[in-house]
Coordinates of C-alpha atoms in Angstrom, one line a residue:
X1 CA -4.0 2.3 -26.8
X2 CA -3.3 -1.4 -26.2
X3 CA -1.2 -3.1 -23.2
X4 CA 0.7 -4.8 -25.9
X5 CA 1.7 -0.8 -27.4
X6 CA 2.1 0.5 -23.8
X7 CA 4.4 -1.9 -22.9
X8 CA 7.3 -1.0 -25.2
X9 CA 7.7 2.5 -22.9
X10 CA 9.4 2.8 -19.8
X11 CA 7.0 3.6 -16.8
X12 CA 7.0 7.4 -16.6
X13 CA 5.4 7.6 -20.2
X14 CA 3.1 4.5 -19.5
X15 CA 1.8 6.6 -16.6
X16 CA 0.6 9.0 -18.6
X17 CA -0.9 7.3 -21.6
X18 CA -3.1 4.1 -19.1
X19 CA -6.6 4.6 -18.9
X20 CA -7.5 6.8 -21.1
X21 CA -7.9 6.9 -25.5
X22 CA -8.5 9.7 -26.9
X23 CA -9.7 8.6 -29.8
X24 CA -12.6 6.6 -28.2
X25 CA -13.3 10.2 -26.2
X26 CA -13.7 12.7 -29.3
X27 CA -9.9 13.7 -29.2
X28 CA -10.5 15.1 -25.5
X29 CA -6.9 14.0 -23.6
X30 CA -8.8 12.4 -20.4
X31 CA -11.6 10.5 -20.6
X32 CA -15.1 11.2 -19.0
X33 CA -16.7 10.6 -15.8
X34 CA -19.5 7.5 -16.0
X35 CA -21.9 8.1 -12.7
X36 CA -24.5 6.1 -12.5
X37 CA -26.7 3.0 -11.8
X38 CA -28.9 1.4 -14.2
X39 CA -27.6 0.2 -17.4
X40 CA -30.7 0.5 -20.2
X41 CA -30.9 -2.6 -22.7
X42 CA -32.3 -2.3 -26.6
X43 CA -34.2 -5.6 -26.1
X44 CA -36.0 -8.1 -23.6
X45 CA -33.4 -10.5 -24.8
X46 CA -30.3 -8.9 -24.3
X47 CA -31.9 -7.8 -20.8
X48 CA -32.4 -11.4 -20.4
X49 CA -28.8 -13.0 -20.9
X50 CA -27.5 -9.6 -19.4
X51 CA -25.8 -8.6 -23.1
X52 CA -23.8 -5.5 -22.3
X53 CA -20.4 -4.8 -21.5
X54 CA -21.8 -2.9 -18.7
X55 CA -24.8 -4.4 -16.9
X56 CA -25.4 -2.1 -13.3
X57 CA -23.5 0.3 -11.9
X58 CA -22.1 -2.4 -9.2
X59 CA -20.6 -4.3 -11.6
X60 CA -18.6 -1.2 -12.9
X61 CA -18.5 2.1 -15.5
X62 CA -16.4 3.1 -17.8
X63 CA -15.0 4.9 -15.3
X64 CA -14.1 2.2 -12.9
X65 CA -12.8 0.2 -15.9
X66 CA -10.4 2.9 -17.4
X67 CA -8.5 2.5 -14.0
X68 CA -8.7 -1.4 -13.3
X69 CA -7.2 -1.7 -16.6
X70 CA -4.7 1.3 -16.3
X71 CA -3.7 -0.6 -12.6
X72 CA -3.9 -4.4 -14.6
X73 CA -0.8 -2.8 -16.9
X74 CA 1.2 -1.0 -14.2
X75 CA 0.7 -4.2 -12.0
X76 CA 1.6 -6.6 -14.5
X77 CA -1.7 -8.3 -13.8
X78 CA -4.5 -10.4 -14.9
X79 CA -6.8 -8.2 -13.7
X80 CA -8.1 -5.7 -11.1
X81 CA -10.8 -4.8 -8.8
X82 CA -11.0 -1.6 -6.6
X83 CA -12.6 -0.6 -3.4
X84 CA -13.1 2.4 -1.4
X85 CA -10.2 1.6 1.3
X86 CA -7.3 0.5 1.3
X87 CA -8.6 -1.7 4.5
X88 CA -11.6 -2.7 2.2
X89 CA -8.9 -4.3 -0.7
X90 CA -6.9 -5.9 2.3
X91 CA -10.4 -8.4 3.5
X92 CA -11.5 -8.3 -0.7
X93 CA -8.1 -10.0 -1.1
X94 CA -8.4 -12.1 2.0
X95 CA -12.4 -13.1 1.3
X96 CA -10.9 -13.8 -2.2
X97 CA -8.4 -16.9 -0.7
X98 CA -10.3 -17.9 2.5
X99 CA -13.1 -20.1 3.4
X100 CA -14.2 -21.1 6.7
X101 CA -12.3 -23.6 8.5
X102 CA -8.7 -22.3 6.7
X103 CA -5.6 -21.1 8.5
X104 CA -3.2 -18.1 7.5
X105 CA -0.3 -16.7 8.0
X106 CA 0.2 -13.0 8.8
X107 CA 3.6 -11.1 9.7
X108 CA 3.6 -9.5 12.7
X109 CA 4.5 -6.2 11.1
X110 CA 1.6 -6.0 9.6
X111 CA -1.2 -3.3 9.5
X112 CA -2.9 -2.8 12.6
X113 CA -6.7 -2.6 10.7
X114 CA -5.8 -5.9 8.8
X115 CA -4.7 -7.5 12.3
X116 CA -7.9 -6.4 14.0
X117 CA -9.8 -8.0 10.7
X118 CA -8.3 -11.3 11.2
X119 CA -8.9 -11.1 14.9
X120 CA -11.8 -10.2 14.7
X121 CA -14.5 -10.6 11.6
X122 CA -12.2 -13.7 9.8
X123 CA -12.0 -15.6 13.4
X124 CA -16.2 -15.4 13.5
X125 CA -15.8 -16.9 10.4
X126 CA -13.6 -19.8 11.5
X127 CA -10.7 -18.6 9.7
X128 CA -7.5 -18.8 12.3
X129 CA -4.2 -16.9 12.2
X130 CA -0.5 -17.5 13.1
X131 CA 0.9 -14.3 13.0
X132 CA 4.8 -14.7 12.1
X133 CA 8.4 -13.1 12.3
X134 CA 8.2 -11.3 9.1
X135 CA 12.6 -11.7 9.2
X136 CA 11.3 -15.3 9.2
X137 CA 12.0 -15.8 5.2
X138 CA 12.0 -19.6 4.1
X139 CA 12.0 -20.6 8.1
X140 CA 7.8 -19.7 7.7
X141 CA 7.2 -23.8 6.6
X142 CA 7.6 -25.0 9.5
X143 CA 4.9 -22.8 10.2
X144 CA 2.7 -23.9 7.6
X145 CA -0.4 -26.5 8.7
X146 CA -2.9 -29.0 6.4
X147 CA -5.7 -26.5 6.4
X148 CA -2.7 -23.1 5.7
X149 CA -4.4 -21.5 2.6
X150 CA -2.9 -18.3 2.5
X151 CA 0.0 -16.3 3.7
X152 CA 0.1 -12.6 3.3
X153 CA 3.1 -10.2 3.3
X154 CA 3.6 -6.5 4.2
X155 CA 6.6 -5.1 2.5
X156 CA 8.1 -3.0 4.4
X157 CA 6.1 -3.3 7.6
X158 CA 3.4 -1.1 8.8
X159 CA 5.6 1.2 11.3
X160 CA 8.6 -1.3 12.0
X161 CA 9.5 -0.8 8.4
X162 CA 10.7 -4.9 8.0
X163 CA 11.3 -5.8 4.6
X164 CA 10.2 -9.4 4.0
X165 CA 12.4 -11.8 2.0
X166 CA 9.4 -12.2 -1.0
X167 CA 10.8 -14.7 -2.7
X168 CA 11.6 -17.0 -0.5
X169 CA 8.0 -17.2 1.2
X170 CA 6.5 -17.7 -2.8
X171 CA 8.9 -20.1 -3.0
X172 CA 7.6 -21.7 -0.1
X173 CA 3.7 -21.2 -0.9
X174 CA 4.1 -22.8 -4.3
X175 CA 5.8 -25.6 -2.8
X176 CA 2.3 -26.2 -0.5
X177 CA -0.4 -25.1 -3.0
X178 CA -0.9 -22.1 -0.4
X179 CA -1.9 -18.2 -2.3
X180 CA 0.4 -15.4 -1.2
X181 CA -1.0 -11.5 -0.4
X182 CA 0.9 -8.6 -0.1
X183 CA 0.6 -5.5 1.0
X184 CA 2.7 -3.2 -1.8
X185 CA 1.4 -0.2 -0.3
X186 CA 4.5 2.0 0.4
X187 CA 6.4 0.4 -3.2
X188 CA 4.0 0.6 -5.4
X189 CA 4.6 -1.0 -8.7
X190 CA 7.0 1.5 -9.5
X191 CA 9.1 0.6 -7.1
X192 CA 8.4 -3.5 -7.0
X193 CA 6.7 -5.3 -8.9
X194 CA 5.1 -7.9 -6.6
X195 CA 3.6 -10.1 -9.6
X196 CA 6.6 -10.4 -11.4
X197 CA 8.0 -11.7 -7.8
X198 CA 5.8 -14.5 -8.4
X199 CA 2.8 -13.0 -5.8
X200 CA -0.3 -14.1 -6.5
X201 CA -2.7 -10.8 -5.2
X202 CA -1.6 -7.6 -4.6
X203 CA -2.8 -5.2 -2.5
X204 CA -2.2 -1.2 -2.9
X205 CA -3.9 1.6 -0.6
X206 CA -4.8 3.9 -3.9
X207 CA -6.0 6.6 -0.7
X208 CA -1.8 6.6 -0.1
X209 CA 0.7 7.8 -3.1
X210 CA -2.0 7.2 -6.0
X211 CA -4.5 10.1 -4.4
X212 CA -1.4 11.9 -4.1
X213 CA -3.2 14.6 -1.9
X214 CA -5.1 13.2 1.2
X215 CA -8.1 14.0 -0.6
X216 CA -9.8 10.4 -1.5
X217 CA -10.4 6.9 0.3
X218 CA -9.0 4.1 -2.3
X219 CA -8.4 0.9 -2.7
X220 CA -7.0 -1.5 -5.6
X221 CA -6.5 -5.2 -5.5
X222 CA -4.8 -7.3 -8.7
X223 CA -4.4 -11.1 -9.3
X224 CA -2.1 -13.3 -11.4
X225 CA -4.2 -15.3 -14.0
X226 CA -4.5 -18.0 -11.3
X227 CA -6.3 -16.4 -8.5
X228 CA -7.9 -13.2 -11.0
X229 CA -11.6 -15.4 -10.9
X230 CA -11.7 -16.0 -7.6
X231 CA -10.8 -12.2 -6.8
X232 CA -13.5 -11.3 -9.4
X233 CA -15.7 -13.4 -8.3
X234 CA -15.7 -11.8 -4.4
X235 CA -15.8 -8.5 -5.7
X236 CA -18.6 -9.2 -8.0
X237 CA -20.5 -11.1 -4.5
X238 CA -19.4 -8.0 -2.6
X239 CA -20.2 -5.0 -5.4
X240 CA -17.7 -3.3 -2.5
X241 CA -16.7 -0.5 -5.3
X242 CA -15.7 3.0 -4.9
X243 CA -17.3 6.0 -6.1
X244 CA -16.4 7.1 -9.7
X245 CA -15.4 10.6 -9.0
X246 CA -12.9 9.3 -6.7
X247 CA -11.2 6.9 -9.4
X248 CA -10.9 10.0 -11.6
X249 CA -8.9 11.6 -9.1
X250 CA -6.9 8.5 -8.8
X251 CA -6.7 8.7 -12.9
X252 CA -5.2 12.0 -12.4
X253 CA -3.0 11.4 -9.8
X254 CA -1.4 8.3 -12.1
X255 CA 0.0 10.6 -14.5
X256 CA 2.5 12.4 -12.2
X257 CA 2.8 9.3 -9.4
X258 CA 6.3 8.8 -11.0
X259 CA 7.6 11.7 -10.8
X260 CA 6.1 12.6 -7.3
X261 CA 7.8 9.3 -6.0
X262 CA 11.2 10.3 -7.0
X263 CA 10.5 13.3 -5.0
X264 CA 9.2 11.2 -2.1
X265 CA 12.7 9.0 -2.4
X266 CA 14.8 12.2 -2.7
X267 CA 13.6 14.1 -0.1
X268 CA 12.9 10.8 2.5
X269 CA 16.6 10.0 1.7
X270 CA 17.9 13.4 2.5
X271 CA 15.6 13.6 5.9
X272 CA 16.7 10.3 6.7
X273 CA 20.2 10.9 6.4
X274 CA 20.0 14.3 8.5
X275 CA 18.2 12.5 11.2
X276 CA 20.5 9.7 11.3
X277 CA 23.5 12.3 12.2
X278 CA 20.8 13.9 14.7
X279 CA 22.5 13.4 18.6
X280 CA 18.6 12.4 19.7
X281 CA 18.4 9.8 17.1
X282 CA 19.5 6.6 18.1
X283 CA 18.4 4.5 14.6
X284 CA 16.7 4.9 11.6
X285 CA 14.5 3.0 10.0
X286 CA 14.4 2.7 6.5
X287 CA 14.8 0.1 3.9
X288 CA 17.1 1.9 2.3
X289 CA 19.7 1.8 4.9
X290 CA 21.6 -0.8 6.6
X291 CA 19.9 -0.3 10.4
X292 CA 16.8 -1.8 8.9
X293 CA 16.0 -5.6 9.4
X294 CA 15.9 -6.2 5.3
X295 CA 17.9 -4.1 3.7
X296 CA 19.6 -6.4 2.1
X297 CA 16.1 -8.0 0.5
X298 CA 15.4 -4.0 -0.5
X299 CA 18.6 -3.9 -2.0
X300 CA 18.1 -6.9 -4.2
X301 CA 14.7 -6.6 -4.9
X302 CA 13.2 -3.0 -5.2
X303 CA 14.1 -0.4 -7.4
X304 CA 13.6 2.9 -4.7
X305 CA 11.9 4.0 -1.8
X306 CA 9.0 6.2 -1.2
X307 CA 9.2 8.9 1.6
X308 CA 7.6 6.8 4.3
X309 CA 10.4 5.7 7.5
X310 CA 10.7 5.4 11.2
X311 CA 12.8 6.5 13.7
X312 CA 14.2 5.4 17.5
X313 CA 15.2 8.3 19.7
X314 CA 18.0 8.0 22.1
X315 CA 17.3 6.5 26.2
X316 CA 16.3 9.0 28.1
X317 CA 13.4 11.3 26.9
X318 CA 10.3 11.0 28.3
X319 CA 6.6 11.2 26.8
X320 CA 5.8 14.3 28.0
X321 CA 8.9 15.6 26.0
X322 CA 7.4 14.2 23.5
X323 CA 3.7 15.8 23.9
X324 CA 5.9 19.0 24.0
X325 CA 8.2 18.6 20.7
X326 CA 4.9 17.3 18.8
X327 CA 2.2 19.8 20.3
X328 CA 4.3 22.7 18.5
X329 CA 5.6 21.5 15.3
X330 CA 4.9 24.5 12.7
X331 CA 4.9 22.4 9.2
X332 CA 5.2 18.5 10.6
X333 CA 0.6 17.8 11.3
X334 CA 0.2 14.8 13.1
X335 CA -2.1 12.7 11.6
X336 CA -3.0 9.2 10.0
X337 CA -2.3 7.9 6.7
X338 CA 0.7 9.4 4.2
X339 CA 1.6 9.6 0.6
X340 CA 0.5 13.5 0.1
X341 CA 1.7 16.6 0.1
X342 CA 1.6 17.6 3.8
X343 CA 4.2 15.8 5.8
X344 CA 3.5 14.2 8.8
X345 CA 5.0 13.1 12.1
X346 CA 3.3 10.3 14.6
X347 CA 4.5 8.4 17.9
X348 CA 3.7 4.6 17.8
X349 CA 4.6 1.7 20.0
X350 CA 3.1 -1.8 18.7
X351 CA 4.9 -3.9 21.7
X352 CA 1.1 -4.2 23.0
X353 CA -0.1 -6.0 20.3
X354 CA 2.6 -8.0 18.8
X355 CA 2.2 -11.4 19.3
X356 CA 5.2 -13.1 17.2
X357 CA 8.0 -10.8 18.3
X358 CA 8.5 -8.5 20.7
X359 CA 9.0 -4.6 20.3
X360 CA 11.2 -3.1 22.6
X361 CA 13.1 0.0 21.2
X362 CA 16.0 1.7 23.5
X363 CA 13.7 4.8 23.1
X364 CA 10.3 6.5 21.9
X365 CA 9.7 5.7 18.0
X366 CA 8.4 8.5 15.4
X367 CA 6.9 7.7 12.6
X368 CA 7.6 10.4 9.8
X369 CA 5.9 10.8 6.5
X370 CA 8.2 13.5 4.4
X371 CA 6.2 16.0 2.3
X372 CA 6.4 18.4 -0.5
X373 CA 7.2 21.5 1.7
X374 CA 10.7 23.1 1.7
X375 CA 13.5 20.8 2.9
X376 CA 14.7 23.6 5.3
X377 CA 11.7 24.2 6.4
X378 CA 11.0 20.5 7.7
X379 CA 14.8 20.3 9.2
X380 CA 14.0 23.6 11.1
X381 CA 10.7 22.5 12.7
X382 CA 12.3 19.3 13.6
X383 CA 14.9 21.2 15.1
X384 CA 12.7 23.8 16.7
X385 CA 11.0 20.6 18.2
X386 CA 14.2 18.7 19.2
X387 CA 14.7 21.7 21.7
X388 CA 11.4 21.1 23.0
X389 CA 11.7 17.3 23.7
X390 CA 14.8 18.2 26.0

């Protein structure tokens, strides 16, 4: 079904139809899995002129194209490329908008591996990075340099969940001819349509909610018409593509993405409200809560919230107590990533690597991913944990 035909449906319906065509699949509901490297040409002339929809495995397969096309329509983009991980998607996007001698602006709340890539790989290639307060809004104009090529955003921010004023920053970027990239993993295009807000390139870790089952690593990068040629050229030069099996898992995850996100939103809000009332908790960092920096921007620009948020404990608790709490959780696991069916909890402290802002919370901080377990079991597990904390 064409993009125009699909666009007349609401998003939940679109997700059941994107990236497949039973009419071309002998009536089967799901598209077949294509795995391979070599593409056979019928004539020498076809071979010499690369006259084929798919020229070689690194240029894509029907399976990869199904996911690319589906995500392009969902994100409202001109095109999408894939990578084997969310970080791979970040690096692809930055390589597509920078060259040696450029300067980029990066929020201080950005995903730490993205920061490491800027401070390491990009710096080696002569790209300099200035970190900025994620709440700077239109004030970011004061940080623009003559060689600034890219402003990166992440809304909400990693771990501390600050929601940026995306339209204000995009307006400054457009005024100066600067490209904008956003890491939109937390909201996905379901809750925030980045390209509709003027962002040039949108990055998604499909590892999280698109996969939904903690069993694949995947990145997606979508771009508007202006930025699409450079992004595709960068992708073609690097051939950093995922395996076809992972694309099938992602397409399967897409069918239930809306339903799972809405349930993650419901559960996340329930758990965050319960935690806000706990005597051990000082504040909740959840974009839907007024205590979260940038809540007003979330309320204005986003259509929902997912199941990842953080809390800051009241002063006085120790790391030893925290270890007693976390080491013996019965339901919550300790592990990185999120967006899967299992609930996760990790401590964090970004004071050591933030450079544009100071992270000085009043107490210890925890990030929680709310999964699909019974809510009462999750609350009981935390209640027991808080008892050990004391």
